[in-house]
CSV table of C-alpha atoms in Angstrom, one decimal:
chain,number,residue,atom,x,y,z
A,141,UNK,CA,-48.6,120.3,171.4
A,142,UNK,CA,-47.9,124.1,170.8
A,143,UNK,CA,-44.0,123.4,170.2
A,144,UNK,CA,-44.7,121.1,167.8
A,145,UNK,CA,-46.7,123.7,165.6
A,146,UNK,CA,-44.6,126.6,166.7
A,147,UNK,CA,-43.3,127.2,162.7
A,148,UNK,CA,-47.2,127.9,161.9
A,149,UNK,CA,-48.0,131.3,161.8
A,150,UNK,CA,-51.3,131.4,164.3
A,151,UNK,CA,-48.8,130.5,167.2
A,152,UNK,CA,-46.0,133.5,167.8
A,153,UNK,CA,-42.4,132.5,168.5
A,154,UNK,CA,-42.3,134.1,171.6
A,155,UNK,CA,-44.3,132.1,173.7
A,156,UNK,CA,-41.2,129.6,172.9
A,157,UNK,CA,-39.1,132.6,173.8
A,158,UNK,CA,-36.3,132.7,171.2
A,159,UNK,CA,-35.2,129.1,170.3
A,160,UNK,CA,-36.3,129.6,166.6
A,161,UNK,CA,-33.6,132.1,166.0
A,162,UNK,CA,-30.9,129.9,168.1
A,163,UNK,CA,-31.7,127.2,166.5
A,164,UNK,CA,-29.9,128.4,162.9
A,165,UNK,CA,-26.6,128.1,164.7
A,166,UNK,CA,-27.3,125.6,167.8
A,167,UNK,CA,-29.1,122.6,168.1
A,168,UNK,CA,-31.9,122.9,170.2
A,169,UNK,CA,-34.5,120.4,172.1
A,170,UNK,CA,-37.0,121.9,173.9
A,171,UNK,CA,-38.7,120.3,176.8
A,172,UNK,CA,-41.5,120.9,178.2
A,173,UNK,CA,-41.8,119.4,181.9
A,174,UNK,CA,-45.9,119.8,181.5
A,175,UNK,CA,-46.8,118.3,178.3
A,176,UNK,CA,-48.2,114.9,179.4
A,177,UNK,CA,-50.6,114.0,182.2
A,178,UNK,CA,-47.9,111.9,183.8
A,179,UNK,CA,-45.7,114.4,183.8
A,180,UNK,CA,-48.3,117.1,185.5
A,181,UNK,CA,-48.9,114.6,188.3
A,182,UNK,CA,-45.2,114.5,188.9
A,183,UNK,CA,-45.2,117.6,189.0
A,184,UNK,CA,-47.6,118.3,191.5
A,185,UNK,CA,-46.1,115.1,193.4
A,186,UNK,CA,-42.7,117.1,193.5
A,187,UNK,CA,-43.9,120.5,194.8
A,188,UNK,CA,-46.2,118.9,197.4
A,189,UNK,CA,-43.4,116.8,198.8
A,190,UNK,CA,-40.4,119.9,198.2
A,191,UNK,CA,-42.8,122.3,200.1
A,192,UNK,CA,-43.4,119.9,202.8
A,193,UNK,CA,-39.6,119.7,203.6
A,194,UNK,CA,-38.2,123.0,202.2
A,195,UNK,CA,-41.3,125.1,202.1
A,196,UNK,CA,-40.5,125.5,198.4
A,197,UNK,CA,-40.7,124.3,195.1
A,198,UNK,CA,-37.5,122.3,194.1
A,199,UNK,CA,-38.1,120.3,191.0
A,200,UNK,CA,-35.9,116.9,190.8
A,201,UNK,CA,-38.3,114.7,190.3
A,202,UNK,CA,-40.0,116.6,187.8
A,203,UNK,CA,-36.4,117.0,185.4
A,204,UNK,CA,-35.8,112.9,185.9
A,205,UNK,CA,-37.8,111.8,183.0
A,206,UNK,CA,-35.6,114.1,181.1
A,207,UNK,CA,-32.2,113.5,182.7
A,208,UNK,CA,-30.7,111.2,179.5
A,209,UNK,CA,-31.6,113.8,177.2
A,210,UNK,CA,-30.4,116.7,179.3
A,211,UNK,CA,-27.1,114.8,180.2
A,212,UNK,CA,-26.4,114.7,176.4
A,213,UNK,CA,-26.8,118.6,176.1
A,214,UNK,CA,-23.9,121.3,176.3
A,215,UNK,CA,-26.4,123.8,177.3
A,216,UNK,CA,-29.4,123.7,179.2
A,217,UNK,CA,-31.8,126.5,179.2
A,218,UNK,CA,-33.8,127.1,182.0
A,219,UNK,CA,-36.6,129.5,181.4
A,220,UNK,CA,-37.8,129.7,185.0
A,221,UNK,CA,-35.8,130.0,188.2
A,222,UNK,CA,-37.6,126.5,189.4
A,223,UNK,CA,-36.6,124.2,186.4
A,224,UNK,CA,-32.7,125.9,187.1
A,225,UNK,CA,-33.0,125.0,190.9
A,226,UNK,CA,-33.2,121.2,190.2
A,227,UNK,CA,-30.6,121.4,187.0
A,228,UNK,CA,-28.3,123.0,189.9
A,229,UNK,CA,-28.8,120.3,191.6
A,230,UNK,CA,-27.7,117.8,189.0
A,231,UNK,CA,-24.5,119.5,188.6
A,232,UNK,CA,-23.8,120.0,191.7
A,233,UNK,CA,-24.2,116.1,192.3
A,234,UNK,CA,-22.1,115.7,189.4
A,235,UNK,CA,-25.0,114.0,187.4
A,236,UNK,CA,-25.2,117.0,184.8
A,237,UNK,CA,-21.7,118.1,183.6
A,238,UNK,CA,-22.6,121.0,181.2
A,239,UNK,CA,-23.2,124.5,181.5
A,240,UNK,CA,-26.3,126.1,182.9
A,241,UNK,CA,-28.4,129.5,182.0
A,242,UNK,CA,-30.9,130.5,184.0
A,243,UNK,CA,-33.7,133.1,183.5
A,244,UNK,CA,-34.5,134.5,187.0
A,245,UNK,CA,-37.6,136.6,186.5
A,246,UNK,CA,-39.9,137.1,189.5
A,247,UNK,CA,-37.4,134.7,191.9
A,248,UNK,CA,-36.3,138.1,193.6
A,249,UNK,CA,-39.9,138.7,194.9
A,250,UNK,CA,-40.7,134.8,196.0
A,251,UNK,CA,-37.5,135.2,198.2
A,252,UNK,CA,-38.8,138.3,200.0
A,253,UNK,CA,-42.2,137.2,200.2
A,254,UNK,CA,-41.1,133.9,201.8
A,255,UNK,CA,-38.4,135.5,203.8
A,256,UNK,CA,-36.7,132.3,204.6
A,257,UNK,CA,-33.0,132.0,205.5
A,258,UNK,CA,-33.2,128.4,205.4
A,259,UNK,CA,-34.1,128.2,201.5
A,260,UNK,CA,-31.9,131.3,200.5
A,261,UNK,CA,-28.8,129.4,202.0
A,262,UNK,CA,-30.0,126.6,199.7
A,263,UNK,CA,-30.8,128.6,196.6
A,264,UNK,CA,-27.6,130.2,196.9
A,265,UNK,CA,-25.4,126.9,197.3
A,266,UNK,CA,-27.5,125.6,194.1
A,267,UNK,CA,-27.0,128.4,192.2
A,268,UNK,CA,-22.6,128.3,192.5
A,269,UNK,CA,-23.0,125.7,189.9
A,270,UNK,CA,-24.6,127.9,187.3
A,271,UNK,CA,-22.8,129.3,184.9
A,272,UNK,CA,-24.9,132.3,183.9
A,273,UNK,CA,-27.6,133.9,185.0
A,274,UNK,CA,-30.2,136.0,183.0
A,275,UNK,CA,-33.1,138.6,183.7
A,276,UNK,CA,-35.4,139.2,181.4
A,277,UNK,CA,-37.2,141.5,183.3
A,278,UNK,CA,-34.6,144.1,184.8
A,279,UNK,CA,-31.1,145.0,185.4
A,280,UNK,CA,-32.7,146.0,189.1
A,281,UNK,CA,-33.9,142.8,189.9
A,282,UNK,CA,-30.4,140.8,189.0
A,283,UNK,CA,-28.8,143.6,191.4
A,284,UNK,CA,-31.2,143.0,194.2
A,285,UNK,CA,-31.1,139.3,193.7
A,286,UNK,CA,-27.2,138.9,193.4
A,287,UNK,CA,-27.3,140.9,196.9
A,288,UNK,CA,-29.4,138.6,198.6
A,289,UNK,CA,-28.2,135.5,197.9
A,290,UNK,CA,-24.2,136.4,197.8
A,291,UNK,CA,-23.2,135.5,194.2
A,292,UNK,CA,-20.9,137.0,192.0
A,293,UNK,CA,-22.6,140.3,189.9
A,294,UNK,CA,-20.7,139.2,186.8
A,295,UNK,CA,-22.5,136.0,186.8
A,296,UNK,CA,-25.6,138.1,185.5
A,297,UNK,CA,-26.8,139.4,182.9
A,298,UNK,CA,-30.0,141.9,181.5
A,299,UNK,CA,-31.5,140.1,178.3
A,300,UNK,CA,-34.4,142.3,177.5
A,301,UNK,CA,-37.3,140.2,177.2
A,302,UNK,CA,-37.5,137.0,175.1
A,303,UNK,CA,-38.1,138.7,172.5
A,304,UNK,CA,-41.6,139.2,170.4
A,305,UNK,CA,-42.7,137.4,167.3
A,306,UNK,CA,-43.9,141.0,165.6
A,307,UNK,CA,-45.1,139.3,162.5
A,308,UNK,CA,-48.0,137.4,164.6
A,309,UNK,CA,-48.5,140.4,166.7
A,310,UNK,CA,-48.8,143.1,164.1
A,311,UNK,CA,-51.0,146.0,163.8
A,312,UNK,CA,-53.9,145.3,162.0
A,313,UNK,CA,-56.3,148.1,160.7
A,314,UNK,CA,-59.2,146.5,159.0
A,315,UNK,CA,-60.3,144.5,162.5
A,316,UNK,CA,-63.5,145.4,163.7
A,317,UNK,CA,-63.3,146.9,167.1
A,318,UNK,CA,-65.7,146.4,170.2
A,319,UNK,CA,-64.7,149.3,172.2
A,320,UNK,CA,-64.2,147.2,175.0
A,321,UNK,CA,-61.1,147.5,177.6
A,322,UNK,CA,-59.1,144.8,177.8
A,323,UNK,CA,-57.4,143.6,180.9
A,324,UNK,CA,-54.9,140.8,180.9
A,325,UNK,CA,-52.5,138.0,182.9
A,326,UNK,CA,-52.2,134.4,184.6
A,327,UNK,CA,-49.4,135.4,186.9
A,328,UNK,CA,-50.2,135.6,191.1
A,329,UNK,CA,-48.3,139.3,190.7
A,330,UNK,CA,-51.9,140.7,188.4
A,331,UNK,CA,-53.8,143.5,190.9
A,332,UNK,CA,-56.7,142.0,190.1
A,333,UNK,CA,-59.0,143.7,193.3
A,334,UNK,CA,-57.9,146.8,191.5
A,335,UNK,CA,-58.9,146.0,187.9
A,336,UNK,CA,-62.3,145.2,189.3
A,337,UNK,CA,-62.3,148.6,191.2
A,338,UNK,CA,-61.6,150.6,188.2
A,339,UNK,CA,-64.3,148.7,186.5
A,340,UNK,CA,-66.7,149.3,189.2
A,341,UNK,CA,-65.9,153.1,189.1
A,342,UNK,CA,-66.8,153.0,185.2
A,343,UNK,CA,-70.1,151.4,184.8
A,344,UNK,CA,-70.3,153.2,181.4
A,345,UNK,CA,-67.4,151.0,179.9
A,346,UNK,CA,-67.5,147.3,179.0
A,347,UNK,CA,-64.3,145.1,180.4
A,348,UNK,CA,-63.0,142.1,179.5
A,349,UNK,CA,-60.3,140.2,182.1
A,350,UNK,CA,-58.5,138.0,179.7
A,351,UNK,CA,-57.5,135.3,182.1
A,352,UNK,CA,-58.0,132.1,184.2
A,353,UNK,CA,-61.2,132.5,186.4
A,354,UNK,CA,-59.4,130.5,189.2
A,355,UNK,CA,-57.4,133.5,189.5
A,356,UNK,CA,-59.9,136.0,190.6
A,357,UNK,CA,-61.1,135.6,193.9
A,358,UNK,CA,-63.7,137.7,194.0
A,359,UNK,CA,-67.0,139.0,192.8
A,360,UNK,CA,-66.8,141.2,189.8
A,361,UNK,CA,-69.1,143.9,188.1
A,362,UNK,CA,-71.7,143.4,186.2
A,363,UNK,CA,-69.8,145.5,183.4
A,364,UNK,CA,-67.0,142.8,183.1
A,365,UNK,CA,-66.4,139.8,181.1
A,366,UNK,CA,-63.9,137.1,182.2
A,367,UNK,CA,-62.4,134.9,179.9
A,368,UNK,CA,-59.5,132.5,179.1
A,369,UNK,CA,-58.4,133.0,175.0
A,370,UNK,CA,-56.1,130.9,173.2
A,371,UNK,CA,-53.3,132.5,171.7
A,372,UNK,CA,-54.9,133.1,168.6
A,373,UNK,CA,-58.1,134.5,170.2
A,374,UNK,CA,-55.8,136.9,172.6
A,375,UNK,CA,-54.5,138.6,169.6
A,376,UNK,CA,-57.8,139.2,167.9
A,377,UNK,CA,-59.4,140.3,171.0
A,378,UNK,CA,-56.1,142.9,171.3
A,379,UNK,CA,-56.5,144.2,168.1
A,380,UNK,CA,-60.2,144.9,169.2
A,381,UNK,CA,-60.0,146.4,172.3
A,382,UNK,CA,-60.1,150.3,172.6
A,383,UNK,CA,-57.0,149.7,175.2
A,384,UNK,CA,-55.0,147.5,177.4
A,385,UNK,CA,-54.9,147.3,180.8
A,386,UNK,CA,-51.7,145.7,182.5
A,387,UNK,CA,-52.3,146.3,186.4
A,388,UNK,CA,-49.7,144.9,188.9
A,389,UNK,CA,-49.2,144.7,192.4
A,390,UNK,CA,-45.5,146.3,193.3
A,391,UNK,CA,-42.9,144.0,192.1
A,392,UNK,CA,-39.2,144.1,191.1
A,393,UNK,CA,-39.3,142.5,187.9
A,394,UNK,CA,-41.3,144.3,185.8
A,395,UNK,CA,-44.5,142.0,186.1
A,396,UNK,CA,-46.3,141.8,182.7
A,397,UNK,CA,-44.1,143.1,179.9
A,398,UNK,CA,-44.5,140.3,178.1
A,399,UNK,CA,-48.3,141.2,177.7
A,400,UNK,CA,-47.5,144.9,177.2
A,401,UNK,CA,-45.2,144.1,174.3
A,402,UNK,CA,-47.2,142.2,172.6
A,403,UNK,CA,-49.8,144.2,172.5
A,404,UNK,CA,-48.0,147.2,172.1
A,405,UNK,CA,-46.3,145.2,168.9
A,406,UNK,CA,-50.0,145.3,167.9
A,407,UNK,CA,-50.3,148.9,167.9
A,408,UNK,CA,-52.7,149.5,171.5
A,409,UNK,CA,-52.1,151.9,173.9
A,410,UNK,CA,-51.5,150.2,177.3
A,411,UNK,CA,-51.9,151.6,180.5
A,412,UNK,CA,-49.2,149.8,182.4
A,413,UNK,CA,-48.3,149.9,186.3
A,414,UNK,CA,-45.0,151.3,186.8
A,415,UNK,CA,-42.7,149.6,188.9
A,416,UNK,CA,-39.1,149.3,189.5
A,417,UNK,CA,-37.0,148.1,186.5
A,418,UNK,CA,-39.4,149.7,184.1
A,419,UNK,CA,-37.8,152.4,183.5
A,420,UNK,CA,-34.7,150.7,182.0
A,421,UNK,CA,-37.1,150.3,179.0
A,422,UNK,CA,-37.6,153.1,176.7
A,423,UNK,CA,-41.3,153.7,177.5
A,424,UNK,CA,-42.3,157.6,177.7
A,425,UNK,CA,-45.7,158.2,179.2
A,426,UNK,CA,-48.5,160.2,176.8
A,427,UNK,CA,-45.8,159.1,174.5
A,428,UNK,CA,-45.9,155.3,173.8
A,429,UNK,CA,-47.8,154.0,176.3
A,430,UNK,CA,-49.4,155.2,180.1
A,431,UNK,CA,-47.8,154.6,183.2
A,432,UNK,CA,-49.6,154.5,186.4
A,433,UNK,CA,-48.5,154.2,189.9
A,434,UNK,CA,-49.3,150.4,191.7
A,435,UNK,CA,-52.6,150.7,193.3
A,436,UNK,CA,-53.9,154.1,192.2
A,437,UNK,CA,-57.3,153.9,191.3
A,438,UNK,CA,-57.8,157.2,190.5
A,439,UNK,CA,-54.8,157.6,188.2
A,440,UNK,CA,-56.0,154.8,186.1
A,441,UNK,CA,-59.7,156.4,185.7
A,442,UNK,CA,-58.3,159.2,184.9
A,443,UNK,CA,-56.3,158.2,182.0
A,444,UNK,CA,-58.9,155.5,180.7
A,445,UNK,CA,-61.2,158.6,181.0
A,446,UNK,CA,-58.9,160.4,178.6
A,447,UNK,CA,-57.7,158.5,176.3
A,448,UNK,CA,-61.3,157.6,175.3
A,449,UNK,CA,-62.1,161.8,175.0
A,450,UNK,CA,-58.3,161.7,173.4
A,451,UNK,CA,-58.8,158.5,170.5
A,452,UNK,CA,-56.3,160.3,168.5
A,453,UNK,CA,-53.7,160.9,170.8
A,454,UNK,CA,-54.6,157.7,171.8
A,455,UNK,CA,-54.1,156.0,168.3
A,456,UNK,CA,-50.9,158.1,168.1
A,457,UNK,CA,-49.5,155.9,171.6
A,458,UNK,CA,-50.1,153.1,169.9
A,459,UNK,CA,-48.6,153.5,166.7
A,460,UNK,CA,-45.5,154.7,168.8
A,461,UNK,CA,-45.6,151.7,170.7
A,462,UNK,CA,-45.6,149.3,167.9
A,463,UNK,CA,-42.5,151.3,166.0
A,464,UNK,CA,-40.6,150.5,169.5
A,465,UNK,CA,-41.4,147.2,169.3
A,466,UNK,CA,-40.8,146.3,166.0
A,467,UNK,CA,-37.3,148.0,166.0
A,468,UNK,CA,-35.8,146.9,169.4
A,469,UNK,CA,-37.6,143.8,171.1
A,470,UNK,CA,-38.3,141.3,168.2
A,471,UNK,CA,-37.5,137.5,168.8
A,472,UNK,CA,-34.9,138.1,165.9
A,473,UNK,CA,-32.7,140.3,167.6
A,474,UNK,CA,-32.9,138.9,171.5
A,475,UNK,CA,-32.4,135.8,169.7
A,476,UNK,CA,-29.5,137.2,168.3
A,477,UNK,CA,-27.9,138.8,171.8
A,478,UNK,CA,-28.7,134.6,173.5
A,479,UNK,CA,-26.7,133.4,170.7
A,480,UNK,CA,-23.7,135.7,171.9
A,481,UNK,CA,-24.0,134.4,175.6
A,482,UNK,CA,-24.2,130.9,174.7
A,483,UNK,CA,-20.9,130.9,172.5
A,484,UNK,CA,-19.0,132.8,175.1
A,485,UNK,CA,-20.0,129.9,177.6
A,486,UNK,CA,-19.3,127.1,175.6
């Protein structure tokens, strides 16, 4: 439903990651393996029966329904490690003849949490057939990954990001703010026993977790406020906040820069968990935005403590953070850099 009204203004580009800007020179069909109730139960269908045998999400039976219109293509686009795992498979069968790009964000970290040699030698055999492989996240991460599962380091490549749709997520002065802090994420890697610590430590400030319920486990203050927005809603409730709060657990691909850029391209000061990879991004603490350590409580109460005794300074990080975004991680020029990559495979 949302790519079908991606070219209205209330939904951002991003979320689509960059296809409206490759789309001027390629011809693009986006799929989306979730967007039909059929399709979700398939889905389910395949994991439960993949982890059963493999102990892992391999996605065949989800792509099927799309295998004529992906056998047509010259290029297929994976966005996530998974959907690349079962085109890999269709090349490799011969089934799929064209060339593959895959985006492996996070896939580093499920292979070291699972710690399975079994479904690394099978990841690896997959992933011969791919053509190109992308992080979005880190340089690091394609390193680490590369290492583990034995494949060549010219095969990857650092893509910063999908890019940001900075005309949806602009800075907006005239919005009415509600001094609340706003904490935000859907993804397993979110700290979210810490976020409720820090809110627990400051029972003078009002919190708002900007996520799905199911994914907080746990009691949480009185002082907080959990809630799933839509896109539109996210934005406004950005632009209202008095700051952002991106908390992760340690990870190697940069967890949660897709919700620090955006609202940095709104012009908020984030305090954002540093882990490894970040600092191949050009983000200066007390300068642009506030980096913390993984799991340091104290750190973060600190800092929330003074920014809010700080708002200029603070207002000045956030102004800094949108003039960053704006000028080097828009969906115009990432879309620009895929365009590059998918000429030189063709």
């Amino acid at each position: 439903k949302d790519s079908k009204r991606a070219d209205i203004v209330r939904f951002p580009k991003d979320y689509f990651y960059f296809y409206h800007y490759v789309r001027r020179v390629f011809s693009v069909q986006p799929i989306s393996v979730l967007s039909h109730p059929f399709l979700r139960w398939l889905n389910r269908l395949n994991d439960q029966l993949s982890r059963l045998i493999w102990h892992y999400d391999f996605p065949v039976l989800t792509l099927i329904p799309f295998l004529l219109k992906i056998r047509q293509t010259q290029i297929v686009f994976a966005t996530t490690p998974k959907i690349g795992l079962g085109l890999s498979f269709f090349k490799k069968f011969n089934i799929y003849s064209g060339r593959i790009v895959i985006n492996i964000v996070g896939l580093y970290d499920q292979l070291t949490i699972l710690n399975s040699r079994r479904v690394n030698t099978l990841v690896s055999d997959l992933f011969s057939e791919v053509d190109q492989f992308v992080s979005g996240a880190s340089w690091h991460e394609a390193l680490k990954l590369a290492d583990l599962l034995k494949l060549p380091i010219n095969k990857f490549q650092f893509i910063p990001h999908s890019g940001i749709d900075t005309n949806f997520f602009s800075v907006e002065v005239n919005t009415r703010k509600d001094g609340s802090i706003l904490g935000i994420g859907v993804d397993p890697s979110r700290d979210w026993g810490l976020y409720n610590r820090v809110a627990q430590a400051l029972p003078h400030e009002n919190f708002v977790w900007a996520t799905d319920p199911r994914l907080i486990r746990q009691p949480v203050p009185s002082n907080v406020q959990i809630k799933f927005f839509s896109t539109l809603e996210l934005r406004e409730k950005i632009r209202e906040a008095k700051m952002i709060l991106i908390l992760t657990k340690q990870n190697h691909h940069f967890s949660g820069q897709a919700s620090a850029f955006r609202t940095m391209s709104c012009g908020k000061t984030v305090i954002l968990t540093k882990t490894p990879g970040i600092e191949e991004f050009p983000l200066n603490h007390l300068r642009n935005c506030v980096l913390v350590e993984p799991g340091n409580v104290f750190q973060i109460i600190k800092y929330i403590n003074y920014l809010s005794r700080n708002p200029d300074q603070m207002h000045q990080i956030g102004k800094k953070a949108s003039q960053l975004i704006q000028s080097k991680y828009s969906y115009e020029r990432i879309g620009d850099v895929y365009v590059k990559l998918f000429k030189s495979i063709i």
